[in-house]
Amino acid sequence: MTDELLRALADPTRARIVELLAAEQLCVCHLVELTGATSSNLSNHLRVLRGVGAVEAEPAGRFTYYRLRPEVLEVVSAHYAGLASRARLALVVKRPCD
Amino acid sequence: MTDELLRALADPTRARIVELLAAEQLCVCHLVELTGATSSNLSNHLRVLRGVGAVEAEPAGRFTYYRLRPEVLEVVSAHYAGLASRARLALVVKRPCD
DNA sequence: TCGTTGCATCAGCGCGTGCTGACATCACCG
DNA sequence: CGGTGATGTCAGCACGCGCTGATGCAACGA
């Protein structure tokens, strides 16, 4: 669970990409029309998502299909679930000020 | 699940604050010594976390205690769990190019 | 009551980062 | 083979945003 992964997923445009890829595999041309962003813009964002392992690319002729990597999303989900669980226990603990 | 919430939690300093608050309630003076950040810096970050409902403040005399709101973290966890779940199904769906 | 301490707020600065546009590359099709 | 379209890369710019330092304020203690 790196900060980098969380930051990658927290960007609005990239979050939108992840939402779209959660429904079906898409190539960049689909993402262009679905998001309204330019292709170079999307290409940059997709590189970030690839860099943190959130998506993987599958070249298919002229096109490039992208799909999510569910395990990575599950790691993030488990991270926040663990925090939430510990946070419940922490509600009854209060460190004294001196 | 707003982008704002995700962005708030994805910042490294704020993520550190959340980690610390997942163990016990702390006042700002504790966070100052635990993180090494300045109090005004922390105050700014805590305002952001309050703004998205991730933490709540409890004034106690001169001090201000902060605690996490586990429900919010659970919402985030569930959000990513849902994405992961849908992403698994999406692996067998591929939208054709044209 | 006055000084101290913990915390919040704000303006200003500087850096990180997202967006753009131009270019390169590669695959397909005529 | 040339043309076209899909994608990736990069430099440059602009804006957002985190950090800082000064200030204000409220609560406690001497």
mmCIF file of C-alpha atoms (C1' of nucleotides) in Angstrom:
data_model
loop_
_atom_site.group_PDB
_atom_site.id
_atom_site.type_symbol
_atom_site.label_atom_id
_atom_site.label_comp_id
_atom_site.label_asym_id
_atom_site.label_seq_id
_atom_site.Cartn_x
_atom_site.Cartn_y
_atom_site.Cartn_z
ATOM 1 C CA MET A 1 0.000 0.000 0.000
ATOM 2 C CA THR A 2 2.106 2.890 -1.191
ATOM 3 C CA ASP A 3 1.022 6.498 -1.056
ATOM 4 C CA GLU A 4 1.739 6.560 -4.757
ATOM 5 C CA LEU A 5 -1.022 4.053 -5.444
ATOM 6 C CA LEU A 6 -3.552 6.020 -3.422
ATOM 7 C CA ARG A 7 -2.577 9.258 -5.128
ATOM 8 C CA ALA A 8 -2.864 7.612 -8.519
ATOM 9 C CA LEU A 9 -6.391 6.427 -7.772
ATOM 10 C CA ALA A 10 -7.476 9.698 -6.142
ATOM 11 C CA ASP A 11 -7.088 11.847 -9.243
ATOM 12 C CA PRO A 12 -10.525 12.679 -10.673
ATOM 13 C CA THR A 13 -9.705 11.799 -14.266
ATOM 14 C CA ARG A 14 -8.002 8.559 -13.289
ATOM 15 C CA ALA A 15 -10.847 7.679 -10.928
ATOM 16 C CA ARG A 16 -13.182 8.112 -13.890
ATOM 17 C CA ILE A 17 -11.013 5.809 -15.983
ATOM 18 C CA VAL A 18 -11.080 3.185 -13.251
ATOM 19 C CA GLU A 19 -14.872 3.446 -13.014
ATOM 20 C CA LEU A 20 -15.214 2.884 -16.740
ATOM 21 C CA LEU A 21 -12.785 -0.027 -16.742
ATOM 22 C CA ALA A 22 -14.710 -1.614 -13.881
ATOM 23 C CA ALA A 23 -17.514 -2.316 -16.347
ATOM 24 C CA GLU A 24 -15.559 -3.643 -19.321
ATOM 25 C CA GLN A 25 -12.200 -3.648 -20.999
ATOM 26 C CA LEU A 26 -11.751 -0.595 -23.170
ATOM 27 C CA CYS A 27 -9.182 0.736 -25.589
ATOM 28 C CA VAL A 28 -7.938 4.299 -25.500
ATOM 29 C CA CYS A 29 -10.246 5.383 -28.297
ATOM 30 C CA HIS A 30 -13.230 4.371 -26.154
ATOM 31 C CA LEU A 31 -11.875 6.288 -23.193
ATOM 32 C CA VAL A 32 -11.415 9.341 -25.388
ATOM 33 C CA GLU A 33 -15.078 9.463 -26.329
ATOM 34 C CA LEU A 34 -16.350 8.405 -22.910
ATOM 35 C CA THR A 35 -14.361 10.956 -20.952
ATOM 36 C CA GLY A 36 -14.009 13.765 -23.467
ATOM 37 C CA ALA A 37 -10.312 14.071 -22.634
ATOM 38 C CA THR A 38 -7.617 14.223 -25.274
ATOM 39 C CA SER A 39 -5.795 11.051 -26.161
ATOM 40 C CA SER A 40 -2.423 12.324 -24.998
ATOM 41 C CA ASN A 41 -3.945 13.372 -21.719
ATOM 42 C CA LEU A 42 -5.427 9.905 -21.262
ATOM 43 C CA SER A 43 -2.185 8.314 -22.333
ATOM 44 C CA ASN A 44 -0.383 10.150 -19.560
ATOM 45 C CA HIS A 45 -2.941 9.101 -16.962
ATOM 46 C CA LEU A 46 -2.864 5.505 -18.165
ATOM 47 C CA ARG A 47 0.879 5.469 -17.782
ATOM 48 C CA VAL A 48 0.483 6.508 -14.158
ATOM 49 C CA LEU A 49 -2.104 3.787 -13.582
ATOM 50 C CA ARG A 50 0.187 1.242 -15.225
ATOM 51 C CA GLY A 51 3.073 2.472 -13.093
ATOM 52 C CA VAL A 52 1.257 1.615 -9.877
ATOM 53 C CA GLY A 53 -0.063 -1.644 -11.272
ATOM 54 C CA ALA A 54 -3.707 -0.631 -11.203
ATOM 55 C CA VAL A 55 -4.273 -1.446 -14.873
ATOM 56 C CA GLU A 56 -2.587 -3.501 -17.545
ATOM 57 C CA ALA A 57 -2.421 -2.902 -21.276
ATOM 58 C CA GLU A 58 -3.002 -5.442 -24.021
ATOM 59 C CA PRO A 59 -1.930 -4.314 -27.493
ATOM 60 C CA ALA A 60 -4.351 -5.513 -30.147
ATOM 61 C CA GLY A 61 -3.233 -4.402 -33.558
ATOM 62 C CA ARG A 62 -3.578 -0.658 -33.822
ATOM 63 C CA PHE A 63 -5.524 -0.516 -30.591
ATOM 64 C CA THR A 64 -4.519 -0.977 -26.992
ATOM 65 C CA TYR A 65 -6.978 -2.499 -24.572
ATOM 66 C CA TYR A 66 -6.819 -1.679 -20.899
ATOM 67 C CA ARG A 67 -8.206 -3.679 -18.001
ATOM 68 C CA LEU A 68 -8.168 -3.263 -14.253
ATOM 69 C CA ARG A 69 -6.193 -5.490 -11.921
ATOM 70 C CA PRO A 70 -8.785 -6.422 -9.281
ATOM 71 C CA GLU A 71 -6.181 -7.658 -6.786
ATOM 72 C CA VAL A 72 -4.735 -4.173 -6.529
ATOM 73 C CA LEU A 73 -8.134 -2.659 -5.836
ATOM 74 C CA GLU A 74 -8.710 -5.338 -3.237
ATOM 75 C CA VAL A 75 -5.472 -4.421 -1.523
ATOM 76 C CA VAL A 76 -6.644 -0.828 -1.325
ATOM 77 C CA SER A 77 -10.042 -1.903 -0.055
ATOM 78 C CA ALA A 78 -8.446 -4.106 2.592
ATOM 79 C CA HIS A 79 -6.180 -1.261 3.618
ATOM 80 C CA TYR A 80 -9.102 1.017 4.369
ATOM 81 C CA ALA A 81 -11.055 -1.825 5.939
ATOM 82 C CA GLY A 82 -8.155 -2.440 8.307
ATOM 83 C CA LEU A 83 -7.964 1.240 9.145
ATOM 84 C CA ALA A 84 -11.696 1.343 9.792
ATOM 85 C CA SER A 85 -11.495 -1.703 12.004
ATOM 86 C CA ARG A 86 -8.630 -0.306 14.046
ATOM 87 C CA ALA A 87 -10.353 3.068 14.147
ATOM 88 C CA ARG A 88 -13.348 1.486 15.885
ATOM 89 C CA LEU A 89 -11.107 0.166 18.621
ATOM 90 C CA ALA A 90 -9.265 3.473 18.846
ATOM 91 C CA LEU A 91 -12.468 5.286 19.781
ATOM 92 C CA VAL A 92 -12.119 4.118 23.379
ATOM 93 C CA VAL A 93 -8.420 4.949 23.681
ATOM 94 C CA LYS A 94 -7.269 8.484 24.344
ATOM 95 C CA ARG A 95 -3.654 9.384 24.940
ATOM 96 C CA PRO A 96 -3.370 11.867 27.815
ATOM 97 C CA CYS A 97 -1.851 15.303 27.232
ATOM 98 C CA ASP A 98 1.046 15.097 29.717
ATOM 99 C CA MET B 1 -17.761 8.707 -2.310
ATOM 100 C CA THR B 2 -16.509 12.050 -3.513
ATOM 101 C CA ASP B 3 -13.175 12.563 -5.226
ATOM 102 C CA GLU B 4 -12.505 15.113 -2.532
ATOM 103 C CA LEU B 5 -12.566 12.428 0.140
ATOM 104 C CA LEU B 6 -10.147 10.218 -1.771
ATOM 105 C CA ARG B 7 -7.805 13.106 -2.418
ATOM 106 C CA ALA B 8 -7.892 14.072 1.233
ATOM 107 C CA LEU B 9 -6.905 10.566 2.318
ATOM 108 C CA ALA B 10 -4.252 10.152 -0.398
ATOM 109 C CA ASP B 11 -2.003 12.951 0.795
ATOM 110 C CA PRO B 12 1.072 11.451 2.525
ATOM 111 C CA THR B 13 0.929 13.671 5.608
ATOM 112 C CA ARG B 14 -2.794 13.162 6.033
ATOM 113 C CA ALA B 15 -2.428 9.425 5.477
ATOM 114 C CA ARG B 16 0.102 9.447 8.300
ATOM 115 C CA ILE B 17 -2.327 11.302 10.541
ATOM 116 C CA VAL B 18 -5.029 8.761 9.786
ATOM 117 C CA GLU B 19 -2.652 5.904 10.572
ATOM 118 C CA LEU B 20 -1.829 7.437 13.930
ATOM 119 C CA LEU B 21 -5.468 8.136 14.752
ATOM 120 C CA ALA B 22 -6.317 4.519 13.911
ATOM 121 C CA ALA B 23 -4.497 3.494 17.065
ATOM 122 C CA GLU B 24 -5.826 6.053 19.545
ATOM 123 C CA GLN B 25 -7.380 9.462 19.874
ATOM 124 C CA LEU B 26 -4.735 12.173 19.861
ATOM 125 C CA CYS B 27 -4.594 15.895 20.317
ATOM 126 C CA VAL B 28 -2.679 18.172 17.970
ATOM 127 C CA CYS B 29 0.284 18.394 20.332
ATOM 128 C CA HIS B 30 0.696 14.621 20.061
ATOM 129 C CA LEU B 31 0.542 14.759 16.291
ATOM 130 C CA VAL B 32 3.166 17.479 16.283
ATOM 131 C CA GLU B 33 5.688 15.305 18.078
ATOM 132 C CA LEU B 34 4.713 12.096 16.293
ATOM 133 C CA THR B 35 4.921 13.515 12.795
ATOM 134 C CA GLY B 36 7.527 16.234 13.222
ATOM 135 C CA ALA B 37 5.334 18.634 11.267
ATOM 136 C CA THR B 38 4.552 22.136 12.462
ATOM 137 C CA SER B 39 1.316 22.755 14.294
ATOM 138 C CA SER B 40 -0.026 25.117 11.661
ATOM 139 C CA ASN B 41 0.761 22.595 8.976
ATOM 140 C CA LEU B 42 -1.100 19.913 10.893
ATOM 141 C CA SER B 43 -3.921 22.290 11.593
ATOM 142 C CA ASN B 44 -4.363 22.838 7.881
ATOM 143 C CA HIS B 45 -4.367 19.122 7.160
ATOM 144 C CA LEU B 46 -6.791 18.444 9.999
ATOM 145 C CA ARG B 47 -9.146 21.025 8.582
ATOM 146 C CA VAL B 48 -9.137 19.167 5.278
ATOM 147 C CA LEU B 49 -9.821 15.878 7.033
ATOM 148 C CA ARG B 50 -12.639 17.495 8.997
ATOM 149 C CA GLY B 51 -14.013 18.969 5.805
ATOM 150 C CA VAL B 52 -14.498 15.557 4.260
ATOM 151 C CA GLY B 53 -15.781 14.049 7.494
ATOM 152 C CA ALA B 54 -12.862 11.686 7.974
ATOM 153 C CA VAL B 55 -12.124 12.932 11.478
ATOM 154 C CA GLU B 56 -13.932 14.821 14.171
ATOM 155 C CA ALA B 57 -12.555 17.201 16.771
ATOM 156 C CA GLU B 58 -13.385 17.263 20.450
ATOM 157 C CA PRO B 59 -12.227 20.381 22.293
ATOM 158 C CA ALA B 60 -10.982 19.542 25.782
ATOM 159 C CA GLY B 61 -9.870 22.671 27.554
ATOM 160 C CA ARG B 62 -6.795 23.996 25.887
ATOM 161 C CA PHE B 63 -6.395 20.829 23.863
ATOM 162 C CA THR B 64 -8.291 19.475 20.901
ATOM 163 C CA TYR B 65 -8.647 15.759 20.538
ATOM 164 C CA TYR B 66 -9.128 14.195 17.156
ATOM 165 C CA ARG B 67 -10.606 10.807 16.319
ATOM 166 C CA LEU B 68 -11.341 8.975 13.125
ATOM 167 C CA ARG B 69 -14.841 8.328 11.857
ATOM 168 C CA PRO B 70 -14.744 4.609 11.028
ATOM 169 C CA GLU B 71 -17.927 4.740 8.945
ATOM 170 C CA VAL B 72 -16.246 7.032 6.475
ATOM 171 C CA LEU B 73 -13.267 4.710 6.105
ATOM 172 C CA GLU B 74 -15.683 1.831 5.647
ATOM 173 C CA VAL B 75 -17.411 3.698 2.858
ATOM 174 C CA VAL B 76 -14.064 4.124 1.124
ATOM 175 C CA SER B 77 -13.213 0.472 1.673
ATOM 176 C CA ALA B 78 -16.582 -0.600 0.301
ATOM 177 C CA HIS B 79 -16.098 1.669 -2.691
ATOM 178 C CA TYR B 80 -12.865 -0.050 -3.674
ATOM 179 C CA ALA B 81 -14.289 -3.453 -2.827
ATOM 180 C CA GLY B 82 -17.155 -2.763 -5.201
ATOM 181 C CA LEU B 83 -14.777 -1.633 -7.902
ATOM 182 C CA ALA B 84 -12.659 -4.748 -7.410
ATOM 183 C CA SER B 85 -15.723 -6.942 -7.590
ATOM 184 C CA ARG B 86 -16.984 -5.324 -10.762
ATOM 185 C CA ALA B 87 -13.467 -5.363 -12.176
ATOM 186 C CA ARG B 88 -13.394 -9.156 -11.866
ATOM 187 C CA LEU B 89 -16.541 -9.417 -13.943
ATOM 188 C CA ALA B 90 -15.212 -6.874 -16.417
ATOM 189 C CA LEU B 91 -12.262 -9.068 -17.269
ATOM 190 C CA VAL B 92 -14.420 -11.145 -19.579
ATOM 191 C CA VAL B 93 -16.092 -8.196 -21.290
ATOM 192 C CA LYS B 94 -14.365 -6.294 -24.049
ATOM 193 C CA ARG B 95 -16.025 -3.524 -26.001
ATOM 194 C CA PRO B 96 -15.229 -3.819 -29.690
ATOM 195 C CA CYS B 97 -13.396 -0.999 -31.493
ATOM 196 C CA ASP B 98 -15.986 -0.009 -34.143
ATOM 197 C "C1'" DT C 1 -4.938 39.970 35.647
ATOM 198 C "C1'" DC C 2 -1.163 38.928 32.958
ATOM 199 C "C1'" DG C 3 1.842 35.637 30.687
ATOM 200 C "C1'" DT C 4 1.988 31.203 28.556
ATOM 201 C "C1'" DT C 5 0.476 27.563 25.757
ATOM 202 C "C1'" DG C 6 -2.390 24.987 22.337
ATOM 203 C "C1'" DC C 7 -4.791 25.605 18.321
ATOM 204 C "C1'" DA C 8 -6.858 27.932 14.206
ATOM 205 C "C1'" DT C 9 -6.606 31.052 10.375
ATOM 206 C "C1'" DC C 10 -4.641 33.490 6.629
ATOM 207 C "C1'" DA C 11 -1.531 35.421 2.986
ATOM 208 C "C1'" DG C 12 2.401 34.429 0.505
ATOM 209 C "C1'" DC C 13 5.684 31.519 -1.711
ATOM 210 C "C1'" DG C 14 7.421 27.509 -4.298
ATOM 211 C "C1'" DC C 15 7.044 23.101 -6.126
ATOM 212 C "C1'" DG C 16 4.610 19.332 -7.866
ATOM 213 C "C1'" DT C 17 1.586 17.862 -11.392
ATOM 214 C "C1'" DG C 18 -2.103 17.818 -14.748
ATOM 215 C "C1'" DC C 19 -3.067 19.647 -19.451
ATOM 216 C "C1'" DT C 20 -1.683 20.828 -24.006
ATOM 217 C "C1'" DG C 21 0.451 20.608 -28.636
ATOM 218 C "C1'" DA C 22 3.929 18.846 -31.590
ATOM 219 C "C1'" DC C 23 6.236 14.929 -32.902
ATOM 220 C "C1'" DA C 24 7.410 9.896 -33.428
ATOM 221 C "C1'" DT C 25 5.884 5.236 -34.082
ATOM 222 C "C1'" DC C 26 3.331 1.419 -35.564
ATOM 223 C "C1'" DA C 27 -0.497 -1.101 -37.698
ATOM 224 C "C1'" DC C 28 -3.844 -1.344 -41.059
ATOM 225 C "C1'" DC C 29 -5.923 -0.311 -45.761
ATOM 226 C "C1'" DG C 30 -6.245 1.577 -50.224
ATOM 227 C "C1'" DC D 1 4.091 1.290 -50.595
ATOM 228 C "C1'" DG D 2 2.032 5.867 -49.212
ATOM 229 C "C1'" DG D 3 -1.884 7.495 -46.335
ATOM 230 C "C1'" DT D 4 -4.510 7.381 -42.260
ATOM 231 C "C1'" DG D 5 -5.616 6.651 -37.696
ATOM 232 C "C1'" DA D 6 -4.463 4.931 -32.873
ATOM 233 C "C1'" DT D 7 -1.222 5.394 -29.320
ATOM 234 C "C1'" DG D 8 2.925 6.888 -26.768
ATOM 235 C "C1'" DT D 9 6.365 10.448 -25.558
ATOM 236 C "C1'" DC D 10 8.072 14.790 -24.337
ATOM 237 C "C1'" DA D 11 8.733 19.839 -23.327
ATOM 238 C "C1'" DG D 12 6.439 23.735 -21.881
ATOM 239 C "C1'" DC D 13 3.046 26.167 -19.365
ATOM 240 C "C1'" DA D 14 -0.290 27.140 -15.781
ATOM 241 C "C1'" DC D 15 -2.697 26.126 -11.858
ATOM 242 C "C1'" DG D 16 -3.460 23.730 -7.624
ATOM 243 C "C1'" DC D 17 -1.889 22.838 -3.255
ATOM 244 C "C1'" DG D 18 1.146 21.954 0.561
ATOM 245 C "C1'" DC D 19 4.422 24.452 3.593
ATOM 246 C "C1'" DT D 20 5.699 28.428 6.217
ATOM 247 C "C1'" DG D 21 5.504 32.449 9.328
ATOM 248 C "C1'" DA D 22 2.723 35.935 11.401
ATOM 249 C "C1'" DT D 23 -1.326 36.853 13.821
ATOM 250 C "C1'" DG D 24 -5.480 36.055 16.662
ATOM 251 C "C1'" DC D 25 -7.804 33.821 20.253
ATOM 252 C "C1'" DA D 26 -9.222 31.072 24.053
ATOM 253 C "C1'" DA D 27 -7.946 28.442 28.227
ATOM 254 C "C1'" DC D 28 -5.095 27.595 31.964
ATOM 255 C "C1'" DG D 29 -1.732 28.788 35.714
ATOM 256 C "C1'" DA D 30 1.072 31.925 38.567
#
